């Protein structure tokens, strides 16, 4: 819902006052190729939102055909790079010396590099999900077709066991069960974590800790 609110800004600016009956495939194509020429990927997301709205219009009988489905989206090139092991190790070590909150972010990066999960899958990880006796960490998959819910058991390796000990030793308010917590003792929000990561990455580049930027999502490629 938050993403849709962001995607709607430019969409409403360009098409907000136009009736759904008047929007043609050529208008969608112009929006993608001209209006959003400087942000082709964001344009795709905005048209995906518009397509959902057009589907509602079809179901209501306002229009007969969804014009968005007749237009090819802008080409997207998925990232295929992963950070070099020495760069990641240097960045994590540097983060761990930048204060309590960045140390938590460093532990998240280390965790992601070991399990390959999306951050949304472990951002709200709780201590009971870590089953040391069963030697597994129980996570929930974030993306599933058909709205199915699927649990994923991550095996606790010797390296992961050492990380778990450090995670369990993190200071947290009494009664708090979340593993990764902010200075206020609350779990990170996705946007809060993203801004913390971006600031840390910018500072690391400025201080020449690492030679090039990488995203948190790149840690999935690193794991693979």
PDB file of C-alpha atoms in Angstrom:
ATOM      1  CA  UNK A   1       0.000   0.000   0.000  1.00  0.00           C
ATOM      2  CA  UNK A   2       2.871   2.359   0.770  1.00  0.00           C
ATOM      3  CA  UNK A   3       4.462   1.562  -2.593  1.00  0.00           C
ATOM      4  CA  UNK A   4       1.168   2.207  -4.389  1.00  0.00           C
ATOM      5  CA  UNK A   5       0.852   5.593  -2.665  1.00  0.00           C
ATOM      6  CA  UNK A   6       4.305   6.531  -4.003  1.00  0.00           C
ATOM      7  CA  UNK A   7       3.600   5.156  -7.494  1.00  0.00           C
ATOM      8  CA  UNK A   8       0.338   7.102  -7.680  1.00  0.00           C
ATOM      9  CA  UNK A   9       1.975  10.548  -7.455  1.00  0.00           C
ATOM     10  CA  UNK A  10       3.283  10.831 -11.034  1.00  0.00           C
ATOM     11  CA  UNK A  11       0.436   8.693 -12.353  1.00  0.00           C
ATOM     12  CA  UNK A  12      -2.198  11.069 -10.984  1.00  0.00           C
ATOM     13  CA  UNK A  13      -0.207  14.088 -12.138  1.00  0.00           C
ATOM     14  CA  UNK A  14      -0.373  12.865 -15.739  1.00  0.00           C
ATOM     15  CA  UNK A  15      -3.651  10.907 -15.921  1.00  0.00           C
ATOM     16  CA  UNK A  16      -5.556  11.775 -12.762  1.00  0.00           C
ATOM     17  CA  UNK A  17      -8.303  13.817 -14.446  1.00  0.00           C
ATOM     18  CA  UNK A  18      -8.828  11.498 -17.423  1.00  0.00           C
ATOM     19  CA  UNK A  19     -11.748   9.094 -17.651  1.00  0.00           C
ATOM     20  CA  UNK A  20     -10.749   5.444 -17.910  1.00  0.00           C
ATOM     21  CA  UNK A  21     -12.831   5.240 -21.104  1.00  0.00           C
ATOM     22  CA  UNK A  22     -10.522   7.730 -22.850  1.00  0.00           C
ATOM     23  CA  UNK A  23      -7.176   6.096 -22.062  1.00  0.00           C
ATOM     24  CA  UNK A  24      -5.794   4.211 -25.082  1.00  0.00           C
ATOM     25  CA  UNK A  25      -2.850   1.806 -25.367  1.00  0.00           C
ATOM     26  CA  UNK A  26      -0.970   4.604 -27.203  1.00  0.00           C
ATOM     27  CA  UNK A  27      -1.375   6.803 -24.105  1.00  0.00           C
ATOM     28  CA  UNK A  28       0.099   4.055 -21.907  1.00  0.00           C
ATOM     29  CA  UNK A  29       3.008   3.661 -24.316  1.00  0.00           C
ATOM     30  CA  UNK A  30       3.656   7.411 -24.287  1.00  0.00           C
ATOM     31  CA  UNK A  31       3.597   7.428 -20.495  1.00  0.00           C
ATOM     32  CA  UNK A  32       6.236   4.676 -20.387  1.00  0.00           C
ATOM     33  CA  UNK A  33       8.503   5.904 -23.195  1.00  0.00           C
ATOM     34  CA  UNK A  34       8.149   9.707 -22.896  1.00  0.00           C
ATOM     35  CA  UNK A  35       6.720  10.788 -19.546  1.00  0.00           C
ATOM     36  CA  UNK A  36       8.887   8.281 -17.635  1.00  0.00           C
ATOM     37  CA  UNK A  37      11.850   8.087 -19.985  1.00  0.00           C
ATOM     38  CA  UNK A  38      14.130   9.149 -17.116  1.00  0.00           C
ATOM     39  CA  UNK A  39      12.715   6.477 -14.759  1.00  0.00           C
ATOM     40  CA  UNK A  40      11.793   3.436 -16.882  1.00  0.00           C
ATOM     41  CA  UNK A  41      11.616   0.939 -14.015  1.00  0.00           C
ATOM     42  CA  UNK A  42       9.501   3.248 -11.841  1.00  0.00           C
ATOM     43  CA  UNK A  43       7.302   3.804 -14.912  1.00  0.00           C
ATOM     44  CA  UNK A  44       6.708   0.049 -15.103  1.00  0.00           C
ATOM     45  CA  UNK A  45       5.612  -0.008 -11.465  1.00  0.00           C
ATOM     46  CA  UNK A  46       3.276   2.938 -11.996  1.00  0.00           C
ATOM     47  CA  UNK A  47       1.660   1.330 -15.035  1.00  0.00           C
ATOM     48  CA  UNK A  48       1.266  -1.897 -13.041  1.00  0.00           C
ATOM     49  CA  UNK A  49      -0.777   0.106 -10.533  1.00  0.00           C
ATOM     50  CA  UNK A  50      -2.781   1.670 -13.356  1.00  0.00           C
ATOM     51  CA  UNK A  51      -3.384  -1.799 -14.802  1.00  0.00           C
ATOM     52  CA  UNK A  52      -4.835  -2.959 -11.479  1.00  0.00           C
ATOM     53  CA  UNK A  53      -7.168   0.047 -11.474  1.00  0.00           C
ATOM     54  CA  UNK A  54      -8.164  -0.641 -15.080  1.00  0.00           C
ATOM     55  CA  UNK A  55      -9.019  -4.231 -14.144  1.00  0.00           C
ATOM     56  CA  UNK A  56     -11.418  -2.851 -11.542  1.00  0.00           C
ATOM     57  CA  UNK A  57     -12.919  -0.624 -14.248  1.00  0.00           C
ATOM     58  CA  UNK A  58     -13.429  -3.686 -16.482  1.00  0.00           C
ATOM     59  CA  UNK A  59     -15.141  -5.592 -13.675  1.00  0.00           C
ATOM     60  CA  UNK A  60     -17.422  -2.614 -12.975  1.00  0.00           C
ATOM     61  CA  UNK A  61     -18.380  -2.384 -16.635  1.00  0.00           C
ATOM     62  CA  UNK A  62     -16.823   1.046 -17.113  1.00  0.00           C
ATOM     63  CA  UNK A  63     -14.545  -0.224 -19.906  1.00  0.00           C
ATOM     64  CA  UNK A  64     -14.373  -3.415 -21.959  1.00  0.00           C
ATOM     65  CA  UNK A  65     -10.604  -3.888 -22.303  1.00  0.00           C
ATOM     66  CA  UNK A  66      -7.649  -3.059 -20.080  1.00  0.00           C
ATOM     67  CA  UNK A  67      -5.396  -0.896 -22.318  1.00  0.00           C
ATOM     68  CA  UNK A  68      -2.349  -1.535 -20.133  1.00  0.00           C
ATOM     69  CA  UNK A  69      -2.278  -5.196 -21.115  1.00  0.00           C
ATOM     70  CA  UNK A  70      -1.710  -4.286 -24.763  1.00  0.00           C
ATOM     71  CA  UNK A  71       1.516  -2.369 -24.177  1.00  0.00           C
ATOM     72  CA  UNK A  72       4.973  -3.824 -23.693  1.00  0.00           C
ATOM     73  CA  UNK A  73       6.716  -2.632 -20.526  1.00  0.00           C
ATOM     74  CA  UNK A  74      10.107  -0.947 -20.469  1.00  0.00           C
ATOM     75  CA  UNK A  75      13.047  -3.326 -20.484  1.00  0.00           C
ATOM     76  CA  UNK A  76      14.406  -4.047 -17.011  1.00  0.00           C
ATOM     77  CA  UNK A  77      17.887  -5.396 -16.457  1.00  0.00           C
ATOM     78  CA  UNK A  78      18.081  -7.337 -13.198  1.00  0.00           C
ATOM     79  CA  UNK A  79      21.225  -6.925 -11.152  1.00  0.00           C
ATOM     80  CA  UNK A  80      23.543  -9.903 -11.531  1.00  0.00           C
ATOM     81  CA  UNK A  81      26.431  -8.742  -9.365  1.00  0.00           C
ATOM     82  CA  UNK A  82      27.398  -9.819  -5.889  1.00  0.00           C
ATOM     83  CA  UNK A  83      29.891  -8.118  -3.556  1.00  0.00           C
ATOM     84  CA  UNK A  84      33.343  -9.638  -3.389  1.00  0.00           C
ATOM     85  CA  UNK A  85      33.883 -11.648  -0.155  1.00  0.00           C
ATOM     86  CA  UNK A  86      36.708  -9.382   1.009  1.00  0.00           C
ATOM     87  CA  UNK A  87      34.614  -6.240   0.322  1.00  0.00           C
ATOM     88  CA  UNK A  88      31.638  -7.617   2.250  1.00  0.00           C
ATOM     89  CA  UNK A  89      33.842  -8.712   5.168  1.00  0.00           C
ATOM     90  CA  UNK A  90      35.507  -5.282   5.293  1.00  0.00           C
ATOM     91  CA  UNK A  91      32.151  -3.485   5.164  1.00  0.00           C
ATOM     92  CA  UNK A  92      30.639  -5.658   7.921  1.00  0.00           C
ATOM     93  CA  UNK A  93      33.706  -5.139  10.119  1.00  0.00           C
ATOM     94  CA  UNK A  94      33.548  -1.361   9.529  1.00  0.00           C
ATOM     95  CA  UNK A  95      29.806  -1.263  10.265  1.00  0.00           C
ATOM     96  CA  UNK A  96      30.350  -3.090  13.540  1.00  0.00           C
ATOM     97  CA  UNK A  97      32.571  -0.245  14.756  1.00  0.00           C
ATOM     98  CA  UNK A  98      30.137   2.550  13.846  1.00  0.00           C
ATOM     99  CA  UNK A  99      27.879   2.359  16.885  1.00  0.00           C
ATOM    100  CA  UNK A 100      25.183   0.076  18.258  1.00  0.00           C
ATOM    101  CA  UNK A 101      22.595   0.537  15.502  1.00  0.00           C
ATOM    102  CA  UNK A 102      25.005   0.050  12.627  1.00  0.00           C
ATOM    103  CA  UNK A 103      26.312  -3.025  14.397  1.00  0.00           C
ATOM    104  CA  UNK A 104      22.773  -4.443  14.214  1.00  0.00           C
ATOM    105  CA  UNK A 105      22.723  -3.651  10.486  1.00  0.00           C
ATOM    106  CA  UNK A 106      26.096  -5.408  10.148  1.00  0.00           C
ATOM    107  CA  UNK A 107      24.632  -8.499  11.809  1.00  0.00           C
ATOM    108  CA  UNK A 108      21.668  -8.372   9.428  1.00  0.00           C
ATOM    109  CA  UNK A 109      24.038  -8.264   6.464  1.00  0.00           C
ATOM    110  CA  UNK A 110      25.984 -11.193   7.852  1.00  0.00           C
ATOM    111  CA  UNK A 111      22.736 -13.102   8.444  1.00  0.00           C
ATOM    112  CA  UNK A 112      21.486 -12.414   4.895  1.00  0.00           C
ATOM    113  CA  UNK A 113      24.777 -13.551   3.381  1.00  0.00           C
ATOM    114  CA  UNK A 114      24.423 -16.886   5.222  1.00  0.00           C
ATOM    115  CA  UNK A 115      20.741 -17.643   4.579  1.00  0.00           C
ATOM    116  CA  UNK A 116      20.018 -15.863   1.276  1.00  0.00           C
ATOM    117  CA  UNK A 117      16.632 -14.610   2.472  1.00  0.00           C
ATOM    118  CA  UNK A 118      14.990 -11.323   1.598  1.00  0.00           C
ATOM    119  CA  UNK A 119      15.278  -8.833   4.424  1.00  0.00           C
ATOM    120  CA  UNK A 120      11.484  -8.640   4.772  1.00  0.00           C
ATOM    121  CA  UNK A 121      11.600 -12.342   5.718  1.00  0.00           C
ATOM    122  CA  UNK A 122      13.810 -11.833   8.758  1.00  0.00           C
ATOM    123  CA  UNK A 123      13.383  -8.154   9.633  1.00  0.00           C
ATOM    124  CA  UNK A 124      10.906  -9.161  12.358  1.00  0.00           C
ATOM    125  CA  UNK A 125      12.646 -12.410  13.274  1.00  0.00           C
ATOM    126  CA  UNK A 126      11.922 -13.449  16.870  1.00  0.00           C
ATOM    127  CA  UNK A 127      13.997 -15.472  19.295  1.00  0.00           C
ATOM    128  CA  UNK A 128      11.480 -18.390  19.425  1.00  0.00           C
ATOM    129  CA  UNK A 129      11.973 -18.858  15.657  1.00  0.00           C
ATOM    130  CA  UNK A 130      15.575 -19.867  16.385  1.00  0.00           C
ATOM    131  CA  UNK A 131      15.388 -23.528  17.374  1.00  0.00           C
ATOM    132  CA  UNK A 132      18.888 -24.351  18.596  1.00  0.00           C
ATOM    133  CA  UNK A 133      17.842 -27.862  19.681  1.00  0.00           C
ATOM    134  CA  UNK A 134      16.395 -28.617  16.264  1.00  0.00           C
ATOM    135  CA  UNK A 135      19.315 -26.799  14.613  1.00  0.00           C
ATOM    136  CA  UNK A 136      16.990 -24.744  12.387  1.00  0.00           C
ATOM    137  CA  UNK A 137      15.733 -21.171  12.035  1.00  0.00           C
ATOM    138  CA  UNK A 138      12.097 -20.991  10.951  1.00  0.00           C
ATOM    139  CA  UNK A 139      11.374 -18.211   8.449  1.00  0.00           C
ATOM    140  CA  UNK A 140       8.320 -17.408   6.340  1.00  0.00           C
ATOM    141  CA  UNK A 141       8.754 -16.982   2.598  1.00  0.00           C
ATOM    142  CA  UNK A 142       7.742 -13.493   1.454  1.00  0.00           C
ATOM    143  CA  UNK A 143       6.822 -14.179  -2.164  1.00  0.00           C
ATOM    144  CA  UNK A 144       4.462 -17.025  -2.931  1.00  0.00           C
ATOM    145  CA  UNK A 145       2.068 -17.543  -5.807  1.00  0.00           C
ATOM    146  CA  UNK A 146      -1.581 -17.951  -4.980  1.00  0.00           C
ATOM    147  CA  UNK A 147      -1.174 -16.202  -1.612  1.00  0.00           C
ATOM    148  CA  UNK A 148       0.103 -19.468  -0.115  1.00  0.00           C
ATOM    149  CA  UNK A 149       2.060 -19.284   3.125  1.00  0.00           C
ATOM    150  CA  UNK A 150       5.203 -21.358   3.233  1.00  0.00           C
ATOM    151  CA  UNK A 151       7.600 -21.873   6.077  1.00  0.00           C
ATOM    152  CA  UNK A 152      11.292 -22.261   5.328  1.00  0.00           C
ATOM    153  CA  UNK A 153      13.711 -23.972   7.694  1.00  0.00           C
ATOM    154  CA  UNK A 154      17.263 -22.646   7.566  1.00  0.00           C
ATOM    155  CA  UNK A 155      19.830 -25.098   8.870  1.00  0.00           C
ATOM    156  CA  UNK A 156      22.085 -23.804  11.626  1.00  0.00           C
ATOM    157  CA  UNK A 157      25.648 -24.394  10.458  1.00  0.00           C
ATOM    158  CA  UNK A 158      28.668 -23.952  12.742  1.00  0.00           C
ATOM    159  CA  UNK A 159      29.214 -20.460  11.296  1.00  0.00           C
ATOM    160  CA  UNK A 160      25.534 -19.591  11.797  1.00  0.00           C
ATOM    161  CA  UNK A 161      25.697 -20.882  15.368  1.00  0.00           C
ATOM    162  CA  UNK A 162      28.410 -18.350  16.170  1.00  0.00           C
ATOM    163  CA  UNK A 163      26.304 -15.569  14.634  1.00  0.00           C
ATOM    164  CA  UNK A 164      23.260 -16.678  16.655  1.00  0.00           C
ATOM    165  CA  UNK A 165      25.213 -16.387  19.903  1.00  0.00           C
ATOM    166  CA  UNK A 166      26.100 -12.801  18.994  1.00  0.00           C
ATOM    167  CA  UNK A 167      22.496 -12.037  18.028  1.00  0.00           C
ATOM    168  CA  UNK A 168      21.136 -13.450  21.274  1.00  0.00           C
ATOM    169  CA  UNK A 169      23.613 -11.327  23.223  1.00  0.00           C
ATOM    170  CA  UNK A 170      22.351  -8.055  21.707  1.00  0.00           C
ATOM    171  CA  UNK A 171      20.851  -5.670  24.294  1.00  0.00           C
ATOM    172  CA  UNK A 172      17.055  -5.554  24.103  1.00  0.00           C
ATOM    173  CA  UNK A 173      14.275  -4.468  26.486  1.00  0.00           C
ATOM    174  CA  UNK A 174      13.016  -7.038  28.963  1.00  0.00           C
ATOM    175  CA  UNK A 175      10.288  -9.122  27.385  1.00  0.00           C
ATOM    176  CA  UNK A 176      11.320  -8.147  23.824  1.00  0.00           C
ATOM    177  CA  UNK A 177      11.506 -11.217  21.589  1.00  0.00           C
ATOM    178  CA  UNK A 178      12.652  -9.555  18.369  1.00  0.00           C
ATOM    179  CA  UNK A 179      16.184 -10.367  17.264  1.00  0.00           C
ATOM    180  CA  UNK A 180      17.007  -7.188  15.318  1.00  0.00           C
ATOM    181  CA  UNK A 181      15.879  -4.127  17.263  1.00  0.00           C
ATOM    182  CA  UNK A 182      16.350  -0.352  17.031  1.00  0.00           C
ATOM    183  CA  UNK A 183      17.700   1.779  19.862  1.00  0.00           C
ATOM    184  CA  UNK A 184      14.098   2.103  21.095  1.00  0.00           C
ATOM    185  CA  UNK A 185      13.747  -1.673  21.325  1.00  0.00           C
ATOM    186  CA  UNK A 186      11.392  -1.930  18.350  1.00  0.00           C
ATOM    187  CA  UNK A 187      11.847  -4.075  15.247  1.00  0.00           C
ATOM    188  CA  UNK A 188      13.065  -2.240  12.162  1.00  0.00           C
ATOM    189  CA  UNK A 189      10.578  -1.101   9.539  1.00  0.00           C
ATOM    190  CA  UNK A 190      11.575  -1.806   5.957  1.00  0.00           C
ATOM    191  CA  UNK A 191      11.872   1.909   5.138  1.00  0.00           C
ATOM    192  CA  UNK A 192      13.801   2.623   8.347  1.00  0.00           C
ATOM    193  CA  UNK A 193      16.275  -0.134   7.617  1.00  0.00           C
ATOM    194  CA  UNK A 194      16.640   0.957   3.973  1.00  0.00           C
ATOM    195  CA  UNK A 195      17.532   4.541   4.946  1.00  0.00           C
ATOM    196  CA  UNK A 196      20.036   3.316   7.559  1.00  0.00           C
ATOM    197  CA  UNK A 197      21.660   1.023   4.979  1.00  0.00           C
ATOM    198  CA  UNK A 198      21.876   3.782   2.354  1.00  0.00           C
ATOM    199  CA  UNK A 199      23.501   6.242   4.763  1.00  0.00           C
ATOM    200  CA  UNK A 200      26.002   3.633   5.898  1.00  0.00           C
ATOM    201  CA  UNK A 201      26.813   2.638   2.324  1.00  0.00           C
ATOM    202  CA  UNK A 202      27.366   6.277   1.300  1.00  0.00           C
ATOM    203  CA  UNK A 203      29.683   6.833   4.281  1.00  0.00           C
ATOM    204  CA  UNK A 204      31.619   3.630   3.558  1.00  0.00           C
ATOM    205  CA  UNK A 205      32.218   4.739  -0.025  1.00  0.00           C
ATOM    206  CA  UNK A 206      33.289   8.186   1.143  1.00  0.00           C
ATOM    207  CA  UNK A 207      35.718   6.664   3.658  1.00  0.00           C
ATOM    208  CA  UNK A 208      36.988   4.265   0.950  1.00  0.00           C
ATOM    209  CA  UNK A 209      36.083   1.202   3.018  1.00  0.00           C
ATOM    210  CA  UNK A 210      34.744  -0.465  -0.140  1.00  0.00           C
ATOM    211  CA  UNK A 211      35.518   0.299  -3.806  1.00  0.00           C
ATOM    212  CA  UNK A 212      31.928   0.234  -5.100  1.00  0.00           C
ATOM    213  CA  UNK A 213      28.331   0.293  -3.913  1.00  0.00           C
ATOM    214  CA  UNK A 214      26.238  -2.832  -3.523  1.00  0.00           C
ATOM    215  CA  UNK A 215      22.649  -3.265  -2.395  1.00  0.00           C
ATOM    216  CA  UNK A 216      21.354  -5.337   0.467  1.00  0.00           C
ATOM    217  CA  UNK A 217      19.471  -7.418  -2.091  1.00  0.00           C
ATOM    218  CA  UNK A 218      22.844  -8.266  -3.698  1.00  0.00           C
ATOM    219  CA  UNK A 219      23.541 -10.404  -0.625  1.00  0.00           C
ATOM    220  CA  UNK A 220      21.084 -12.961  -2.047  1.00  0.00           C
ATOM    221  CA  UNK A 221      23.350 -13.277  -5.077  1.00  0.00           C
ATOM    222  CA  UNK A 222      26.342 -13.475  -2.744  1.00  0.00           C
ATOM    223  CA  UNK A 223      24.679 -16.355  -0.886  1.00  0.00           C
ATOM    224  CA  UNK A 224      23.951 -18.169  -4.155  1.00  0.00           C
TER     225      UNK A 224
END
